[in-house]
Amino acid sequence: MNDQFPTRIRTEGARARQAAAQDQGDGVAIEWTALFGLIRRRILPIAAITIGLTAASVPLIMAMPKEYVASTRLIMTQPDYLPRDEASDFNLETELERMTSRQNIQAVIDRLDLPQMPELAPAQPGLASRIVTQLRGWIGSPPPEAPKVVDRTQQRLNAFASRLGVRREGAPDVVALAFMAGDPQRAADVANLTVQTYIDQRNDLQRDQLQTRLDWLRPRIVQQQQAYDDELARAREFQRRNRLTATPGGSASSQTVIALTSRRDQLEQQHASLTATLAMIPDTDRMPLVPLPGEPENLTALRDGLQEQQHALAERQAKYGTQYGGIDLTEERIATTRDQIRRGAEVYGTSVRAALEANQTDMDAVQAQLEQAQGGLSQRNVAELELADMLRSVAAEAEALARLQHQQRALREDADIPAIKVEVLSPATPPLGPQGRGRKVYLALTIVLAGFAALMAVGLSELLDRSTRSGDQLRLTGDTVPVGMLPRLRKREARNLTRLIRTSPEHPFSNALRSMLVMIQSQSRGTVPLSILVCPAGREGDATATASALALGLNGMGRRVLVVDCHPAAGLPEPAQHAPKDDGTMLRLVRLDDMGAAPTTPLEDRIRSLLDHGSYSDSVVIFDAPAALASGVTLQLAVMTARTLLVSTWGRTPRHLARLSAERLIAASDARVLMALVGVNLRRHARSGFRDAPLAAQLSQGQAGRSRVYPIG
């Protein structure tokens, strides 16, 4: 091919640069300290989100009901009527539980007719719940299960309990009770009535309990009185029948029988003790340290000495060992002491046997005297004994009756004493203002929170944005060179692209196009390359609009241009809207599929024929090709054309697609790839923190027209 310079600009170090290039990441890292810069760049979205959230919250704030809280403070203590030695069962925590019990709450609701309160009405399904139910009906899902039967009374009790607050304050017995309602007067009335109802309920409960006890005691007292009367009547009848006038049990014979019986019991206990002592004496040799009941002092002293000797033996063995000479002497002393204890125990056993024989003799004598005394009792004495037993039964019945009557008197005295002492320090009064800070404060807080939410959403969008938004992000490797940016056009301007470039040289798009042509020339040794491949990294229409703009720009410089449409015949029709009109001389449009003598002409021959035609006619051949990742035609064109221009759309083309496309083109052509950023929103880009933001600001303000940049050549 007779081009002005080699169709592919190769460098010997291209592969080395590509292998040694470090991956610079997907883009420029966001500076977290540049918060004000982010707000300045995205002030419109932040304001829109803030206004939208605030507007959505205003109905909720205005619909917030006004709640009034009335509170009362009281002291709850045990009444001071208990004796000092009687323990109190008062527990403040238990009383607080009784104050908030279901019974007390139900009594308050009944006394004030609170079922008509709107605060206690059952909650209705919300808007979200109704919408979900309607959607489920539309999509044909099975109907939800039938709602369970709800106890309305329980719902009212739960609603009342949620609005009632009872807590202990700093002092031990001080309690604060508060109630929240939509009406200030009703809130105060409910708080005061809750305390009064609790006091009434507590006293009524105590009175009911006392009455229950009295009802239980009354028939038992009657029964016990009847039993006492019966026993007393039987004793008097027995006394009258037997003509007993003296006190029973006062005769000499009965007193003698009682004394002999007591003496016999004492001798039997002494006999048992002596028998047990005598049984322990044979075990003295085996257990010398066990004392015997009633042993003499010398035997006790021998046991104490034996214990001290054993302690001394253990200490010497632990200190000097078993081979110490003093060990044998101590053991001999221990054996001697044990023998003395054994002999002393035998001597003591002799005395115990003698005492046991004497005890047996006394027991026999007492038993004989007792039998003689019992045989001498007269019939009167026997009657006196029976009367004494009857009188003891009468005394027991009288004592039981007295106890029951004492309990009855105590319960009747407690009936008029309150169950708990309650002192109201400050009764509840209607509050002057509703609870909370007011709707203005809530609105201001909502605005602040909405602003923070908008700022967070914008910050997250910045972090999650992986699209290409700057020429700095197009410097992927050492073999990629950004050559400029093209502003975004309105639909009307895009449809009249030819008129815009030829008749509006001061337009920012025209200035940016001239700058891009200068950069392309600088990367091509100062001359316009005779063949340029224009392919997109993302959408197909981006490369078509850029190829058309380059063709019109070169045509405006006086160069012949041949635009080759390399898209398949079944491609999208949208790129044709941006294509320039074929004037037949300076600007011509052809299709790659239409080249060649036969449909089977190889692709390489068709491309070469187009390049040769451009060289013979001194025309710049611009190939409008599809994406490199989707078509092998683009890779073949990259090998045979002089320059490759990869187009990325501002804010739409993902960076990883641009990187993959550039790497694929570099690997195919072994040459530098020119990168172009098109569809740039100049105003937004000018507010960004990228290095080419001043250029966007200059273009958007129309300052580029004052210092025109004309292509070289």
XYZ file of C-alpha atoms in Angstrom:
713
model
C 0.000 0.000 0.000
C 1.349 3.369 -1.016
C 0.459 5.246 2.194
C 2.373 8.342 3.333
C 3.707 6.349 6.268
C 3.453 2.720 7.352
C -0.135 1.644 7.874
C 0.703 0.431 11.385
C 2.991 2.486 13.571
C 4.998 -0.104 15.393
C 7.544 0.351 18.089
C 10.054 -2.240 19.132
C 9.243 -1.676 22.792
C 5.460 -1.905 22.424
C 5.256 -5.408 23.791
C 7.710 -4.604 26.542
C 5.704 -1.553 27.601
C 2.502 -3.554 27.601
C 4.028 -6.352 29.686
C 5.643 -3.959 32.186
C 2.649 -1.629 32.523
C 1.052 -1.762 35.915
C -2.678 -2.099 36.280
C -3.880 1.301 37.364
C -7.285 0.095 38.579
C -10.717 0.777 37.208
C -10.589 4.532 37.754
C -9.549 7.402 39.873
C -10.151 6.840 43.569
C -12.609 9.167 45.166
C -11.122 11.505 47.749
C -13.144 11.126 50.897
C -12.039 14.529 52.168
C -13.513 16.270 49.119
C -17.023 16.189 50.545
C -17.797 19.777 49.622
C -16.633 19.134 46.072
C -19.021 16.196 45.825
C -21.876 18.366 47.101
C -21.015 21.093 44.595
C -20.916 18.642 41.687
C -24.091 16.805 42.612
C -26.061 19.620 44.177
C -29.063 19.072 41.914
C -29.532 15.343 42.702
C -28.934 16.012 46.394
C -31.515 18.798 46.384
C -33.997 16.670 44.419
C -33.667 13.690 46.776
C -33.863 15.927 49.832
C -36.964 17.691 48.548
C -38.583 14.402 47.537
C -37.965 12.720 50.901
C -39.094 15.835 52.755
C -42.243 16.108 50.642
C -43.004 12.430 51.266
C -42.517 12.917 55.014
C -44.619 16.078 55.334
C -47.991 14.224 55.200
C -46.743 11.779 57.805
C -45.570 14.599 60.060
C -48.826 16.494 59.640
C -50.794 13.307 60.291
C -48.925 12.625 63.539
C -51.459 12.767 66.370
C -50.825 15.084 69.291
C -50.204 13.064 72.396
C -50.501 14.590 75.870
C -48.835 12.964 78.871
C -50.196 13.587 82.393
C -48.269 12.225 85.382
C -48.804 11.932 89.114
C -46.329 11.182 91.903
C -47.213 9.235 95.019
C -45.650 7.453 98.006
C -46.625 3.835 98.676
C -45.783 2.355 102.086
C -47.056 -0.265 104.509
C -49.656 1.066 107.007
C -48.140 1.686 110.468
C -50.426 -0.611 112.477
C -48.336 -3.769 112.707
C -46.637 -4.634 116.001
C -42.893 -4.110 116.074
C -42.145 -7.803 116.372
C -44.350 -8.799 113.405
C -42.747 -9.056 109.937
C -44.329 -7.140 107.040
C -45.111 -8.760 103.685
C -45.168 -5.406 101.824
C -43.311 -5.442 98.469
C -43.344 -2.338 96.268
C -42.598 -4.274 93.073
C -45.594 -6.496 93.719
C -47.819 -3.496 94.294
C -46.684 -1.929 91.009
C -47.613 -5.142 89.227
C -51.043 -5.009 90.838
C -51.455 -1.388 89.746
C -50.908 -2.378 86.077
C -52.834 -5.632 86.309
C -55.654 -6.529 83.941
C -58.258 -6.235 86.693
C -57.263 -2.684 87.619
C -57.052 -1.560 83.964
C -60.433 -3.080 83.163
C -61.974 -1.243 86.141
C -60.560 2.092 84.906
C -61.904 1.475 81.390
C -65.362 0.650 82.747
C -65.528 3.665 85.072
C -64.564 6.221 82.385
C -66.282 4.534 79.435
C -62.907 4.363 77.699
C -63.980 1.848 75.018
C -65.084 4.937 73.047
C -61.551 6.385 73.101
C -59.944 6.554 69.643
C -56.603 5.605 71.198
C -58.013 2.248 72.290
C -59.668 1.411 68.947
C -58.317 -1.731 67.235
C -55.601 -1.014 64.696
C -56.746 -1.168 61.080
C -54.614 -2.698 58.296
C -52.160 -0.173 56.918
C -51.873 1.039 53.348
C -48.954 -1.272 52.615
C -50.862 -4.289 53.897
C -53.913 -3.441 51.787
C -51.761 -2.932 48.668
C -50.045 -6.306 49.186
C -53.410 -8.017 49.615
C -54.738 -6.387 46.424
C -51.639 -7.396 44.439
C -51.890 -10.968 45.632
C -55.473 -11.035 44.439
C -54.456 -9.684 40.999
C -51.668 -12.206 40.405
C -53.931 -15.087 41.390
C -52.051 -16.230 44.471
C -54.011 -18.257 47.020
C -55.987 -16.072 49.390
C -54.398 -15.497 52.785
C -55.515 -17.489 55.730
C -58.571 -16.250 57.525
C -57.551 -13.926 60.314
C -57.817 -15.313 63.781
C -60.617 -14.145 66.005
C -59.262 -11.194 67.915
C -60.415 -10.431 71.434
C -61.465 -6.776 71.327
C -61.283 -6.499 75.089
C -57.738 -7.787 75.111
C -56.805 -5.329 72.367
C -58.154 -2.427 74.417
C -56.298 -3.640 77.481
C -53.051 -3.909 75.532
C -53.532 -0.433 74.054
C -54.241 1.009 77.520
C -51.200 -0.752 79.005
C -48.969 0.591 76.228
C -50.030 4.145 77.115
C -49.690 3.660 80.873
C -46.262 4.043 82.448
C -45.427 3.221 86.073
C -41.890 3.491 87.412
C -39.974 4.010 90.611
C -38.116 7.274 91.085
C -35.047 8.152 93.103
C -36.588 7.778 96.562
C -37.241 4.178 97.709
C -41.040 4.462 98.003
C -41.800 7.219 95.438
C -43.702 6.061 92.341
C -44.477 8.052 89.183
C -47.523 7.128 87.093
C -48.092 8.665 83.643
C -50.747 8.204 80.962
C -50.682 9.360 77.338
C -53.850 10.366 75.476
C -54.996 12.627 72.676
C -56.945 14.867 75.074
C -55.039 16.557 77.947
C -58.010 16.444 80.310
C -58.613 12.769 79.595
C -54.931 12.006 80.207
C -55.078 13.669 83.650
C -58.389 11.978 84.524
C -57.113 8.545 83.575
C -53.890 8.987 85.569
C -55.732 10.086 88.717
C -58.453 7.481 88.313
C -55.890 4.719 87.856
C -54.387 5.538 91.260
C -57.775 5.807 92.940
C -59.014 2.614 91.312
C -55.900 0.799 92.458
C -56.473 1.964 96.056
C -60.137 0.940 95.940
C -59.336 -2.388 94.326
C -56.593 -3.078 96.857
C -58.843 -2.283 99.826
C -61.721 -4.249 98.353
C -59.403 -7.190 97.829
C -58.262 -7.055 101.449
C -61.831 -6.786 102.690
C -62.851 -9.729 100.528
C -59.969 -11.788 101.877
C -60.847 -10.865 105.475
C -64.510 -11.666 104.886
C -63.545 -15.013 103.396
C -61.498 -15.805 106.499
C -64.324 -14.696 108.770
C -66.785 -16.840 106.864
C -64.405 -19.755 107.249
C -63.928 -19.147 111.005
C -67.603 -18.645 111.943
C -68.857 -22.268 111.553
C -65.661 -23.631 113.113
C -66.103 -21.430 116.170
C -69.678 -22.703 116.499
C -68.485 -26.297 116.232
C -65.698 -25.716 118.739
C -68.122 -24.011 121.170
C -70.434 -27.011 120.919
C -67.540 -29.418 121.544
C -66.466 -27.407 124.597
C -69.988 -27.335 125.993
C -70.368 -31.096 125.504
C -67.089 -31.893 127.288
C -67.895 -29.550 130.153
C -71.387 -31.013 130.578
C -70.005 -34.589 130.603
C -67.424 -33.698 133.252
C -70.023 -32.011 135.479
C -72.425 -34.920 135.132
C -69.651 -37.395 136.103
C -68.713 -35.226 139.082
C -72.355 -35.027 140.211
C -72.985 -38.750 139.795
C -69.866 -39.698 141.790
C -70.429 -36.909 144.341
C -66.956 -35.448 143.819
C -66.626 -32.038 145.439
C -62.834 -31.704 146.003
C -60.328 -31.085 143.325
C -59.506 -34.366 141.510
C -56.111 -35.857 142.187
C -55.771 -34.383 145.734
C -55.846 -37.686 147.811
C -52.743 -39.155 149.477
C -53.062 -42.538 147.726
C -53.137 -40.973 144.268
C -50.202 -38.711 145.102
C -48.238 -41.776 146.307
C -48.978 -43.647 143.066
C -47.827 -40.645 141.019
C -44.590 -40.270 143.006
C -43.766 -44.016 142.823
C -44.433 -44.030 139.077
C -42.055 -41.099 138.616
C -39.398 -42.819 140.801
C -39.701 -46.022 138.779
C -39.186 -44.068 135.503
C -36.021 -42.457 136.889
C -34.591 -45.844 138.002
C -35.326 -47.322 134.549
C -33.450 -44.486 132.844
C -30.491 -44.950 135.271
C -30.507 -48.702 134.624
C -30.340 -48.147 130.856
C -27.427 -45.696 131.236
C -25.426 -48.096 133.469
C -26.075 -50.968 131.064
C -24.767 -48.923 128.099
C -21.650 -47.892 130.088
C -20.927 -51.463 131.062
C -21.198 -52.520 127.391
C -18.577 -49.898 126.389
C -15.916 -51.019 128.908
C -14.649 -54.076 126.889
C -13.898 -51.786 123.914
C -11.568 -49.573 125.978
C -8.461 -51.552 124.963
C -9.353 -51.098 121.265
C -10.500 -47.458 121.580
C -8.659 -46.032 124.575
C -9.446 -42.408 123.706
C -13.247 -42.850 123.813
C -14.483 -41.594 127.221
C -16.965 -43.597 129.313
C -20.110 -41.933 130.712
C -19.530 -40.850 134.327
C -15.915 -42.113 134.464
C -13.624 -40.822 137.248
C -11.273 -37.887 136.757
C -8.067 -39.991 136.945
C -9.261 -42.093 133.989
C -10.026 -38.928 132.017
C -6.544 -37.564 132.860
C -4.956 -40.807 131.581
C -6.837 -40.435 128.263
C -5.641 -36.814 127.885
C -2.061 -37.896 128.571
C -2.338 -40.707 125.995
C -3.572 -38.227 123.397
C -0.654 -35.853 124.071
C 1.844 -38.748 123.846
C 0.424 -39.831 120.479
C 0.711 -36.244 119.166
C 4.345 -36.068 120.361
C 5.121 -39.421 118.681
C 3.637 -38.216 115.362
C 5.610 -34.947 115.480
C 8.934 -36.724 116.232
C 8.369 -39.263 113.462
C 7.625 -36.465 110.996
C 10.658 -34.460 112.150
C 13.359 -37.119 112.882
C 12.067 -40.242 111.165
C 11.283 -43.695 112.525
C 14.962 -44.446 113.390
C 15.171 -41.756 116.064
C 16.077 -43.114 119.501
C 13.378 -41.222 121.368
C 10.693 -42.952 119.336
C 10.981 -46.234 121.218
C 10.810 -44.515 124.608
C 7.657 -42.655 123.576
C 6.065 -45.852 122.309
C 6.808 -47.573 125.633
C 5.131 -44.677 127.452
C 2.120 -44.957 125.200
C 1.848 -48.700 125.861
C 2.103 -48.109 129.613
C -0.602 -45.440 129.494
C -2.895 -47.689 127.449
C -2.441 -50.462 130.025
C -3.266 -48.048 132.842
C -6.407 -46.934 131.009
C -7.476 -50.546 130.524
C -6.969 -51.384 134.219
C -8.737 -48.161 135.250
C -11.667 -49.068 132.971
C -11.865 -52.529 134.569
C -11.910 -51.000 138.028
C -14.604 -48.536 136.882
C -16.553 -51.446 135.407
C -16.561 -53.150 138.806
C -18.104 -50.048 140.361
C -20.645 -49.817 137.502
C -21.704 -53.426 138.093
C -22.190 -52.731 141.750
C -24.233 -49.622 140.944
C -26.281 -51.645 138.440
C -27.067 -54.294 141.087
C -28.091 -51.590 143.542
C -30.266 -49.968 140.873
C -31.974 -53.277 140.189
C -32.637 -53.757 143.894
C -34.184 -50.263 144.115
C -36.321 -50.907 141.026
C -37.691 -54.100 142.552
C -38.485 -52.322 145.795
C -40.209 -49.398 144.016
C -42.217 -51.777 141.829
C -43.410 -53.646 144.890
C -44.399 -50.420 146.622
C -46.203 -49.221 143.450
C -48.196 -52.421 143.193
C -49.104 -52.171 146.855
C -50.162 -48.494 146.438
C -52.221 -49.216 143.346
C -53.932 -52.084 145.079
C -54.827 -49.803 147.958
C -56.533 -47.161 145.850
C -60.180 -46.701 146.585
C -63.011 -46.351 144.132
C -63.093 -42.599 144.817
C -59.521 -42.158 143.711
C -60.216 -43.939 140.427
C -63.150 -41.597 139.821
C -60.976 -38.615 140.638
C -58.443 -39.761 138.025
C -61.179 -40.143 135.404
C -62.508 -36.692 136.272
C -59.030 -35.223 135.899
C -58.799 -36.679 132.401
C -62.178 -35.155 131.542
C -61.135 -31.752 132.858
C -57.953 -31.877 130.780
C -60.092 -32.485 127.660
C -62.310 -29.550 128.656
C -59.228 -27.305 129.018
C -57.938 -28.346 125.562
C -61.286 -27.585 123.944
C -61.409 -24.217 125.735
C -57.922 -23.326 124.506
C -58.809 -24.190 120.873
C -61.967 -22.104 121.171
C -60.001 -19.152 122.539
C -57.556 -19.289 119.637
C -60.337 -19.228 117.053
C -62.076 -16.334 118.817
C -58.793 -14.405 118.971
C -58.325 -14.818 115.187
C -61.879 -13.614 114.635
C -61.343 -10.474 116.731
C -58.030 -9.722 114.900
C -59.666 -10.047 111.473
C -62.538 -7.758 112.487
C -60.054 -5.142 113.695
C -58.103 -5.319 110.396
C -61.246 -4.807 108.310
C -61.209 -1.028 108.828
C -57.451 -0.581 108.185
C -56.384 0.154 104.543
C -54.343 -2.469 102.766
C -51.644 -0.002 101.716
C -50.793 3.556 102.604
C -50.791 5.816 99.519
C -49.874 9.495 99.747
C -50.358 11.512 96.542
C -47.547 14.062 96.303
C -48.728 15.750 93.101
C -51.974 14.753 91.373
C -52.101 14.676 87.594
C -53.143 17.925 85.891
C -53.946 18.527 82.207
C -50.622 19.139 80.398
C -50.180 22.484 78.666
C -48.531 21.089 75.541
C -48.273 17.797 73.664
C -45.431 15.392 74.085
C -42.406 15.827 71.845
C -40.735 18.802 70.208
C -43.510 19.883 67.877
C -44.077 19.473 64.168
C -41.646 22.253 63.223
C -38.817 20.479 64.995
C -39.791 17.165 63.395
C -39.893 18.863 59.987
C -36.437 20.382 60.511
C -35.118 17.024 61.668
C -36.690 15.365 58.630
C -34.971 17.860 56.322
C -31.624 17.187 57.971
C -32.080 13.413 57.776
C -33.257 13.663 54.163
C -30.151 15.710 53.353
C -27.923 13.097 54.935
C -29.765 10.330 53.083
C -29.405 12.203 49.776
C -25.712 12.777 50.428
C -25.254 9.119 51.262
C -27.134 8.031 48.136
C -25.029 10.323 45.957
C -21.846 9.123 47.638
C -22.811 5.501 47.091
C -23.650 6.226 43.457
C -20.193 7.781 43.063
C -18.573 4.745 44.643
C -20.598 2.264 42.602
C -20.198 4.158 39.306
C -17.834 2.061 37.132
C -18.457 3.907 33.907
C -15.912 5.967 31.976
C -16.106 9.647 32.916
C -12.687 11.144 32.162
C -9.773 10.984 29.820
C -7.640 9.976 32.802
C -9.563 6.739 32.975
C -8.688 6.022 29.326
C -4.962 5.797 30.105
C -5.256 2.079 30.592
C -1.730 1.009 29.542
C 1.322 2.535 27.941
C -0.109 1.802 24.470
C -3.394 3.703 24.955
C -3.434 7.453 24.256
C -6.470 9.704 24.949
C -6.954 12.129 22.070
C -9.836 14.234 23.397
C -13.506 14.421 24.133
C -16.667 15.307 22.218
C -19.587 17.040 23.987
C -23.063 15.646 24.116
C -25.394 16.941 21.393
C -29.093 17.558 21.493
C -31.271 15.435 19.269
C -31.854 18.293 16.864
C -28.113 19.039 16.640
C -27.318 15.340 16.156
C -29.770 15.137 13.239
C -28.128 18.195 11.627
C -24.535 17.207 12.342
C -23.312 18.299 8.879
C -24.783 21.788 9.218
C -23.446 22.103 12.779
C -19.841 21.358 11.875
C -19.784 23.340 8.615
C -21.729 26.418 9.705
C -21.010 26.722 13.462
C -17.241 26.752 13.973
C -17.676 28.424 17.389
C -19.788 25.569 18.728
C -18.120 23.571 21.540
C -18.552 20.377 19.518
C -16.690 21.891 16.561
C -13.856 23.132 18.777
C -13.577 19.733 20.510
C -13.552 17.992 17.107
C -10.705 20.223 15.861
C -8.737 19.501 19.030
C -9.263 15.780 18.513
C -8.029 16.006 14.907
C -4.911 17.834 16.105
C -4.237 15.081 18.644
C -4.713 12.390 16.002
C -2.219 14.202 13.732
C 0.286 14.548 16.589
C 0.133 10.803 17.156
C 0.628 10.206 13.398
C 3.900 12.130 12.894
C 2.150 15.403 12.225
C 0.053 14.250 9.267
C -3.439 12.978 8.896
C -3.392 9.173 8.600
C -4.833 7.854 5.344
C -6.828 5.130 7.141
C -8.584 5.312 10.517
C -10.507 2.552 12.231
C -13.279 3.888 14.499
C -14.850 1.267 16.738
C -16.841 1.525 19.978
C -16.021 0.038 23.327
C -19.722 -0.128 24.203
C -22.716 0.901 22.051
C -22.559 0.745 18.262
C -24.022 4.206 17.608
C -21.203 5.974 19.458
C -18.596 4.995 16.889
C -20.902 5.894 13.961
C -21.481 9.432 15.277
C -17.749 9.860 15.940
C -16.779 8.509 12.508
C -19.268 10.913 10.878
C -17.894 13.827 12.903
C -14.291 12.963 11.913
C -15.300 12.687 8.266
C -17.023 16.080 8.314
C -14.091 17.630 10.181
C -11.537 16.297 7.681
C -13.778 17.302 4.828
C -13.936 20.805 6.248
C -10.103 20.862 6.160
C -10.202 20.175 2.430
C -9.435 16.479 2.532
C -11.296 13.855 0.577
C -12.926 11.322 2.845
C -14.188 7.838 2.175
C -16.434 6.505 4.942
C -16.786 2.709 4.986
C -19.709 1.223 6.917
C -18.479 -2.095 8.277
C -21.627 -2.985 10.188
C -23.640 -6.004 9.006
C -26.645 -5.377 6.823
C -29.024 -6.384 9.656
C -27.547 -3.755 11.974
C -29.455 -1.140 13.846
C -30.893 1.693 11.695
C -30.099 4.333 14.362
C -26.483 4.986 13.247
C -27.723 6.107 9.836
C -29.226 9.217 11.437
C -25.772 10.553 12.270
C -24.110 9.630 8.959
C -23.132 12.576 6.689
C -24.632 12.917 3.243
C -22.651 11.549 0.331
C -21.794 14.475 -2.000
C -20.017 12.201 -4.457
C -16.710 14.181 -4.556
C -15.126 15.228 -1.307
C -17.185 12.841 0.860
C -18.252 9.370 -0.173
C -20.074 6.619 1.714
C -19.720 2.916 0.909
C -20.426 -0.403 2.617
C -17.784 -2.997 3.210
C -20.168 -5.792 2.222
C -20.700 -4.165 -1.198
C -17.000 -4.249 -2.108
C -15.535 -7.042 -4.196
C -16.340 -8.688 -7.485
C -18.094 -11.597 -5.814
C -19.709 -12.155 -2.464
C -16.967 -14.659 -1.706
C -14.170 -12.105 -1.992
C -11.929 -12.415 1.059
C -12.247 -9.699 3.674
C -8.562 -8.851 3.469
C -8.795 -8.214 -0.295
C -11.805 -5.932 0.116
C -10.062 -3.911 2.823
C -6.902 -3.670 0.726
C -8.839 -2.511 -2.287
C -10.433 0.268 -0.218
C -7.050 1.324 1.141
C -5.565 1.366 -2.344
C -8.469 3.425 -3.622
C -7.974 5.920 -0.841
C -4.263 6.139 -1.545
C -4.756 6.660 -5.312
C -7.467 9.289 -4.788
C -5.663 11.000 -1.882
C -8.650 10.255 0.364
C -8.752 9.466 4.075
C -10.509 6.142 4.572
C -12.548 5.990 7.798
C -13.852 2.557 8.759
C -16.989 2.659 10.934
C -16.666 -0.797 12.549
C -18.566 -2.668 15.260
C -17.133 -3.392 18.693
C -13.858 -5.276 18.853
C -15.247 -7.736 21.374
C -18.171 -8.646 19.105
C -16.702 -8.797 15.589
C -13.607 -10.264 14.006
C -13.869 -7.712 11.171
C -12.725 -5.004 13.556
C -9.618 -6.965 14.511
C -8.741 -7.475 10.841
C -9.198 -3.752 10.223
C -6.985 -2.960 13.228
C -4.203 -4.985 11.623
C -4.433 -3.250 8.227
C -5.344 0.382 9.063
C -2.932 3.103 10.055
C -4.717 4.247 13.190
C -7.319 2.748 15.526
C -9.673 5.050 17.466
C -11.559 3.351 20.326
C -14.664 5.328 21.342
C -16.091 5.306 24.898
C -19.326 7.050 25.891
C -19.173 9.329 28.913
C -21.106 7.830 31.803
C -22.258 4.762 29.844
C -19.336 2.654 28.703
C -18.053 0.437 31.529
C -14.341 0.769 32.179
C -13.703 -2.940 32.034
C -15.184 -3.059 28.502
C -12.880 -0.227 27.439
C -9.899 -2.035 28.924
C -10.763 -5.374 27.322
C -11.375 -3.739 23.931
C -8.070 -1.840 24.086
C -6.116 -4.924 25.100
C -7.708 -6.916 22.284
C -6.893 -4.247 19.692
C -3.308 -3.838 20.969
C -2.758 -7.584 20.894
C -4.102 -7.770 17.309
C -2.293 -4.768 15.811
C 0.748 -4.421 18.078
C 0.332 -0.646 17.889
C -0.950 2.187 19.997
C -4.699 2.648 20.293
C -6.201 6.126 20.370
C -8.953 6.605 22.957
C -11.814 9.092 22.539
C -14.461 10.080 25.081
C -17.762 11.154 23.480
C -21.169 12.274 24.715
C -19.648 14.322 27.561
C -21.962 16.364 29.765
C -19.769 19.464 29.907
C -21.461 21.100 32.891
C -21.297 18.041 35.103
C -17.824 17.139 33.945
C -16.636 20.667 34.659
C -17.726 20.256 38.297
C -15.890 16.954 38.705
C -12.449 16.570 40.224
C -10.741 15.081 37.158
C -7.735 16.717 35.520
C -9.564 17.436 32.273
C -12.423 19.203 34.108
C -11.014 22.700 33.187
C -11.211 21.778 29.490
C -14.895 20.861 29.897
C -15.473 24.130 31.748
C -13.799 26.072 28.943
C -15.902 24.357 26.307
C -19.146 24.768 28.228
C -18.574 28.511 28.778
C -17.815 29.157 25.128
C -14.252 30.277 25.860
C -12.811 27.843 23.386
C -14.061 30.019 20.514
C -11.763 32.911 21.471
C -8.626 30.855 20.901
C -9.398 28.617 17.968
C -7.310 25.570 17.396
C -6.738 24.806 13.745
C -5.372 21.518 12.454
C -1.868 21.319 11.138
C -1.345 20.951 7.417
